[in-house]
Amino acid sequence: MTQKKKKIVLLILMANMFITMGGIGILIPVLPSYLEIFGVGGQVLGFLIASFAFAQFLLSPVAGDLSDRYGRKIFIIGGLFVYGVSQILFGLATHVWILFIARFLSGVGAAFIMPPIMAYVADITTVEERGKGMGMIGAAISLGFMIGPGLGGFLANVDLHFPFFLAGIIALIASLFSIIVLPNVPPQMKETKEVKRENIINQLVRSVKTPYFILLIVVFTFSFGISNFQSTLSMFLTHKFNYSPTDIAIVITVGGFAGVILQMFIIDNLFKRFGEMKVIYVNLIAAAISMVLMIYISGFFVILFVTTLFQIATVFIRPAVNTLISKFAGADQGFAAGMNNAYMSLGNMVGPALAGVLLEWNMASPFILGTVILLGCFVLAYSWTLKKAPHLLSSPTQ
């Protein structure tokens, strides 16, 4: 594949990832007000987010494995279609149980979009280009989280249902566009065709034996802490400071924008100068500090600053972990991407569900738990690196 074609494909993949994450982000500022229509609060919000992650956890490894066998394109297209339909269903819901079905289906769609996209990037990039490619996908993820909440917050002023309809329609259009424009990547692993299809439990057991297993644990723990913060933030700001969907959208959007700009222009240089592992260490600490500060601060601009710090830190962690896992995975990119998404989804499932329960008990408790989890993730990653991969502590430029 020529460099020009690579750039075009990466732009299409970035657009699809942006649409997926933007659709997720749209919900964040709108959900507290939207759930009031159904007479429910923080606990249901946490479990709604968890149901999305549960579907991803179940199906991400399947999507990654199947994309190794049959190519990436078909799963990206199918995922976008299911995702679009589920978003529209969420906007049409008249009962809480319909909300849960819609969110679960959204998770199914996302599971068949994200691992194949990450594996696709690995397919078309060299090892030297991998960090930049993953950084571009990471930027699309961050940009989606940035634009999504902002768009959702402002569109909610028109109608609380409208943001979900818009997200669904755009995903369906992206599905049709990908059918026409996105090239297919043939299966990369001939051996996998002869391997018996594994269920999620067997794949999790298999992941323990991979050289990047500890990185998957890092994915789980930092995803737990991040999703704990993100799922709590909108409800926390609504109840403690009486923020409107527009206020919440501004807080999330500014931080997301700062993260995207920094990621686009400096993430590749950071990887080359310090290595991915050091980037992970520093930003785990930054995320933990900003999370605990949320308990004590007040004032719109102070809250804006702290949440921006948190979002910048998380923007840097994701592509660093994704790049390391991809480098360790070798030819097994689909399986690695699927397990990466599965462990991320597991953290995204447990974090919000627990945060929703804790939030109704004590507003500060989700932030305390998230801080402990992020610091624990730092200790775990650093200990593993010292024992098993000390070369990751050396700067690539040395």
mmCIF file of C-alpha atoms in Angstrom, residues 166-375:
data_model
loop_
_atom_site.group_PDB
_atom_site.id
_atom_site.type_symbol
_atom_site.label_atom_id
_atom_site.label_comp_id
_atom_site.label_asym_id
_atom_site.label_seq_id
_atom_site.Cartn_x
_atom_site.Cartn_y
_atom_site.Cartn_z
ATOM 1 C CA LEU A 166 -28.123 12.755 15.073
ATOM 2 C CA ALA A 167 -25.448 10.336 16.346
ATOM 3 C CA GLY A 168 -27.370 7.382 14.923
ATOM 4 C CA ILE A 169 -27.896 8.916 11.489
ATOM 5 C CA ILE A 170 -24.219 9.910 11.167
ATOM 6 C CA ALA A 171 -23.111 6.361 12.084
ATOM 7 C CA LEU A 172 -25.404 4.871 9.434
ATOM 8 C CA ILE A 173 -24.012 7.275 6.828
ATOM 9 C CA ALA A 174 -20.463 6.305 7.866
ATOM 10 C CA SER A 175 -21.362 2.642 7.399
ATOM 11 C CA LEU A 176 -22.506 3.279 3.816
ATOM 12 C CA PHE A 177 -19.457 5.439 3.083
ATOM 13 C CA SER A 178 -17.101 2.705 4.366
ATOM 14 C CA ILE A 179 -18.739 0.132 2.080
ATOM 15 C CA ILE A 180 -17.840 2.282 -0.911
ATOM 16 C CA VAL A 181 -14.466 3.790 0.049
ATOM 17 C CA LEU A 182 -12.659 1.641 2.650
ATOM 18 C CA PRO A 183 -10.303 -0.984 1.133
ATOM 19 C CA ASN A 184 -10.476 -4.481 2.569
ATOM 20 C CA VAL A 185 -7.454 -5.852 4.407
ATOM 21 C CA PRO A 186 -7.083 -9.608 3.826
ATOM 22 C CA PRO A 187 -6.682 -11.912 6.835
ATOM 23 C CA GLN A 188 -3.155 -11.730 8.198
ATOM 24 C CA MET A 189 -2.877 -15.060 10.013
ATOM 25 C CA LYS A 190 -3.113 -18.256 8.033
ATOM 26 C CA GLU A 191 -2.503 -20.328 11.163
ATOM 27 C CA THR A 192 -5.547 -18.927 12.914
ATOM 28 C CA LYS A 193 -7.886 -20.543 10.412
ATOM 29 C CA GLU A 194 -6.850 -23.931 11.732
ATOM 30 C CA VAL A 195 -7.296 -23.001 15.378
ATOM 31 C CA LYS A 196 -10.567 -23.931 17.061
ATOM 32 C CA ARG A 197 -12.798 -20.889 17.686
ATOM 33 C CA GLU A 198 -12.346 -19.783 21.305
ATOM 34 C CA ASN A 199 -14.992 -18.384 23.631
ATOM 35 C CA ILE A 200 -14.374 -15.326 25.794
ATOM 36 C CA ILE A 201 -13.205 -17.372 28.791
ATOM 37 C CA ASN A 202 -10.671 -19.323 26.746
ATOM 38 C CA GLN A 203 -9.439 -16.123 25.132
ATOM 39 C CA LEU A 204 -8.975 -14.503 28.553
ATOM 40 C CA VAL A 205 -7.011 -17.557 29.686
ATOM 41 C CA ARG A 206 -4.939 -17.361 26.492
ATOM 42 C CA SER A 207 -4.271 -13.673 27.140
ATOM 43 C CA VAL A 208 -2.595 -14.543 30.463
ATOM 44 C CA LYS A 209 0.125 -16.356 28.531
ATOM 45 C CA THR A 210 0.885 -13.450 26.197
ATOM 46 C CA PRO A 211 4.005 -11.306 26.742
ATOM 47 C CA TYR A 212 1.799 -8.215 27.030
ATOM 48 C CA PHE A 213 -0.581 -9.575 29.719
ATOM 49 C CA ILE A 214 0.510 -7.063 32.344
ATOM 50 C CA LEU A 215 -0.234 -4.281 29.857
ATOM 51 C CA LEU A 216 -3.774 -5.653 29.566
ATOM 52 C CA ILE A 217 -4.059 -5.418 33.356
ATOM 53 C CA VAL A 218 -2.878 -1.820 33.086
ATOM 54 C CA VAL A 219 -5.595 -1.244 30.477
ATOM 55 C CA PHE A 220 -8.192 -2.633 32.885
ATOM 56 C CA THR A 221 -7.068 -0.620 35.909
ATOM 57 C CA PHE A 222 -6.645 2.734 34.213
ATOM 58 C CA SER A 223 -9.918 2.211 32.290
ATOM 59 C CA PHE A 224 -11.597 1.565 35.626
ATOM 60 C CA GLY A 225 -10.269 4.822 37.047
ATOM 61 C CA ILE A 226 -10.984 6.878 33.935
ATOM 62 C CA SER A 227 -14.525 5.585 33.385
ATOM 63 C CA ASN A 228 -15.164 6.019 37.098
ATOM 64 C CA PHE A 229 -14.318 9.718 36.705
ATOM 65 C CA GLN A 230 -16.120 10.253 33.409
ATOM 66 C CA SER A 231 -19.339 8.535 34.439
ATOM 67 C CA THR A 232 -19.417 10.369 37.766
ATOM 68 C CA LEU A 233 -18.494 13.825 36.505
ATOM 69 C CA SER A 234 -21.755 14.806 34.795
ATOM 70 C CA MET A 235 -23.945 13.656 37.701
ATOM 71 C CA PHE A 236 -21.502 15.154 40.245
ATOM 72 C CA LEU A 237 -21.547 18.578 38.557
ATOM 73 C CA THR A 238 -25.333 18.448 38.138
ATOM 74 C CA HIS A 239 -26.104 17.668 41.773
ATOM 75 C CA LYS A 240 -23.310 19.502 43.584
ATOM 76 C CA PHE A 241 -23.100 22.668 41.472
ATOM 77 C CA ASN A 242 -26.415 22.574 39.573
ATOM 78 C CA TYR A 243 -24.632 22.592 36.196
ATOM 79 C CA SER A 244 -26.773 22.463 33.049
ATOM 80 C CA PRO A 245 -26.015 20.141 30.084
ATOM 81 C CA THR A 246 -24.385 23.137 28.372
ATOM 82 C CA ASP A 247 -22.126 23.839 31.398
ATOM 83 C CA ILE A 248 -21.055 20.192 31.516
ATOM 84 C CA ALA A 249 -20.448 20.207 27.771
ATOM 85 C CA ILE A 250 -18.105 23.213 28.074
ATOM 86 C CA VAL A 251 -16.098 21.598 30.898
ATOM 87 C CA ILE A 252 -15.647 18.354 28.973
ATOM 88 C CA THR A 253 -15.111 19.944 25.568
ATOM 89 C CA VAL A 254 -12.329 22.337 26.585
ATOM 90 C CA GLY A 255 -10.352 19.546 28.242
ATOM 91 C CA GLY A 256 -10.881 17.258 25.277
ATOM 92 C CA PHE A 257 -9.787 19.962 22.836
ATOM 93 C CA ALA A 258 -6.583 20.621 24.771
ATOM 94 C CA GLY A 259 -5.843 16.895 24.878
ATOM 95 C CA VAL A 260 -6.401 16.437 21.155
ATOM 96 C CA ILE A 261 -4.172 19.379 20.193
ATOM 97 C CA LEU A 262 -1.327 18.155 22.411
ATOM 98 C CA GLN A 263 -1.732 14.589 21.205
ATOM 99 C CA MET A 264 -1.661 15.521 17.538
ATOM 100 C CA PHE A 265 1.502 17.581 17.813
ATOM 101 C CA ILE A 266 3.663 16.098 20.575
ATOM 102 C CA ILE A 267 2.642 12.490 21.342
ATOM 103 C CA ASP A 268 4.894 10.933 18.691
ATOM 104 C CA ASN A 269 7.862 13.030 19.849
ATOM 105 C CA LEU A 270 7.221 12.023 23.463
ATOM 106 C CA PHE A 271 7.241 8.347 22.490
ATOM 107 C CA LYS A 272 10.484 8.754 20.551
ATOM 108 C CA ARG A 273 12.231 10.733 23.272
ATOM 109 C CA PHE A 274 11.058 9.031 26.472
ATOM 110 C CA GLY A 275 9.382 5.791 25.390
ATOM 111 C CA GLU A 276 5.746 4.787 25.831
ATOM 112 C CA MET A 277 6.185 3.390 29.354
ATOM 113 C CA LYS A 278 7.458 6.640 30.838
ATOM 114 C CA VAL A 279 4.564 8.498 29.232
ATOM 115 C CA ILE A 280 2.199 6.051 30.951
ATOM 116 C CA TYR A 281 3.850 6.536 34.369
ATOM 117 C CA VAL A 282 3.750 10.334 34.360
ATOM 118 C CA ASN A 283 0.173 10.556 33.182
ATOM 119 C CA LEU A 284 -1.148 7.945 35.609
ATOM 120 C CA ILE A 285 0.150 10.166 38.423
ATOM 121 C CA ALA A 286 -1.293 13.303 36.806
ATOM 122 C CA ALA A 287 -4.697 11.633 36.387
ATOM 123 C CA ALA A 288 -4.706 10.461 40.015
ATOM 124 C CA ILE A 289 -3.827 13.938 41.333
ATOM 125 C CA SER A 290 -6.488 15.669 39.255
ATOM 126 C CA MET A 291 -9.102 13.124 40.302
ATOM 127 C CA VAL A 292 -8.558 13.627 44.035
ATOM 128 C CA LEU A 293 -8.540 17.416 43.575
ATOM 129 C CA MET A 294 -12.155 17.249 42.335
ATOM 130 C CA ILE A 295 -13.286 16.594 45.902
ATOM 131 C CA TYR A 296 -11.917 19.885 47.234
ATOM 132 C CA ILE A 297 -12.283 22.429 44.436
ATOM 133 C CA SER A 298 -15.104 24.759 43.448
ATOM 134 C CA GLY A 299 -15.585 27.549 40.944
ATOM 135 C CA PHE A 300 -16.197 27.032 37.249
ATOM 136 C CA PHE A 301 -12.699 27.890 35.996
ATOM 137 C CA VAL A 302 -10.928 25.836 38.673
ATOM 138 C CA ILE A 303 -13.092 22.839 37.819
ATOM 139 C CA LEU A 304 -12.393 23.483 34.145
ATOM 140 C CA PHE A 305 -8.622 23.483 34.773
ATOM 141 C CA VAL A 306 -8.600 20.268 36.816
ATOM 142 C CA THR A 307 -10.823 18.330 34.429
ATOM 143 C CA THR A 308 -8.638 19.537 31.545
ATOM 144 C CA LEU A 309 -5.548 18.194 33.330
ATOM 145 C CA PHE A 310 -7.294 14.857 33.809
ATOM 146 C CA GLN A 311 -8.350 14.616 30.169
ATOM 147 C CA ILE A 312 -4.883 15.503 28.859
ATOM 148 C CA ALA A 313 -3.388 12.757 31.031
ATOM 149 C CA THR A 314 -5.841 10.135 29.808
ATOM 150 C CA VAL A 315 -5.392 11.209 26.183
ATOM 151 C CA PHE A 316 -1.670 10.411 26.477
ATOM 152 C CA ILE A 317 -2.117 7.060 28.253
ATOM 153 C CA ARG A 318 -4.363 5.381 25.676
ATOM 154 C CA PRO A 319 -2.103 5.510 22.574
ATOM 155 C CA ALA A 320 0.956 4.669 24.688
ATOM 156 C CA VAL A 321 -0.623 1.442 25.963
ATOM 157 C CA ASN A 322 -2.109 0.613 22.545
ATOM 158 C CA THR A 323 1.281 1.062 20.883
ATOM 159 C CA LEU A 324 3.117 -1.164 23.378
ATOM 160 C CA ILE A 325 0.538 -3.941 23.106
ATOM 161 C CA SER A 326 0.687 -3.771 19.319
ATOM 162 C CA LYS A 327 4.494 -3.999 19.365
ATOM 163 C CA PHE A 328 4.429 -7.047 21.656
ATOM 164 C CA ALA A 329 1.649 -8.738 19.632
ATOM 165 C CA GLY A 330 3.630 -9.360 16.440
ATOM 166 C CA ALA A 331 1.413 -10.960 13.770
ATOM 167 C CA ASP A 332 -1.464 -11.581 16.205
ATOM 168 C CA GLN A 333 -2.832 -8.044 15.879
ATOM 169 C CA GLY A 334 -6.560 -8.837 15.782
ATOM 170 C CA PHE A 335 -6.449 -10.959 18.930
ATOM 171 C CA ALA A 336 -4.309 -8.365 20.738
ATOM 172 C CA ALA A 337 -6.621 -5.518 19.730
ATOM 173 C CA GLY A 338 -9.664 -7.553 20.771
ATOM 174 C CA MET A 339 -8.221 -8.372 24.181
ATOM 175 C CA ASN A 340 -7.086 -4.760 24.605
ATOM 176 C CA ASN A 341 -10.670 -3.644 24.036
ATOM 177 C CA ALA A 342 -12.041 -6.448 26.223
ATOM 178 C CA TYR A 343 -9.907 -5.465 29.239
ATOM 179 C CA MET A 344 -10.727 -1.805 28.613
ATOM 180 C CA SER A 345 -14.419 -2.698 28.478
ATOM 181 C CA LEU A 346 -14.161 -4.703 31.681
ATOM 182 C CA GLY A 347 -12.753 -1.635 33.434
ATOM 183 C CA ASN A 348 -15.397 0.549 31.790
ATOM 184 C CA MET A 349 -18.066 -1.866 33.013
ATOM 185 C CA VAL A 350 -17.003 -2.205 36.643
ATOM 186 C CA GLY A 351 -15.966 1.452 37.100
ATOM 187 C CA PRO A 352 -19.264 3.193 36.248
ATOM 188 C CA ALA A 353 -21.453 0.549 37.915
ATOM 189 C CA LEU A 354 -19.545 0.915 41.174
ATOM 190 C CA ALA A 355 -19.273 4.698 40.815
ATOM 191 C CA GLY A 356 -23.030 5.050 40.369
ATOM 192 C CA VAL A 357 -23.694 3.159 43.594
ATOM 193 C CA LEU A 358 -20.986 5.056 45.493
ATOM 194 C CA LEU A 359 -22.176 8.434 44.192
ATOM 195 C CA GLU A 360 -25.603 7.972 45.759
ATOM 196 C CA TRP A 361 -23.912 7.009 49.033
ATOM 197 C CA ASN A 362 -21.260 9.734 49.134
ATOM 198 C CA MET A 363 -20.340 12.207 46.388
ATOM 199 C CA ALA A 364 -16.605 12.105 47.101
ATOM 200 C CA SER A 365 -16.245 8.313 47.258
ATOM 201 C CA PRO A 366 -16.016 7.600 43.479
ATOM 202 C CA PHE A 367 -13.122 10.058 43.168
ATOM 203 C CA ILE A 368 -11.293 8.530 46.136
ATOM 204 C CA LEU A 369 -11.700 5.019 44.713
ATOM 205 C CA GLY A 370 -10.589 6.144 41.257
ATOM 206 C CA THR A 371 -7.466 7.772 42.695
ATOM 207 C CA VAL A 372 -6.526 4.585 44.553
ATOM 208 C CA ILE A 373 -7.055 2.493 41.417
ATOM 209 C CA LEU A 374 -4.897 4.781 39.247
ATOM 210 C CA LEU A 375 -2.078 4.816 41.804
#
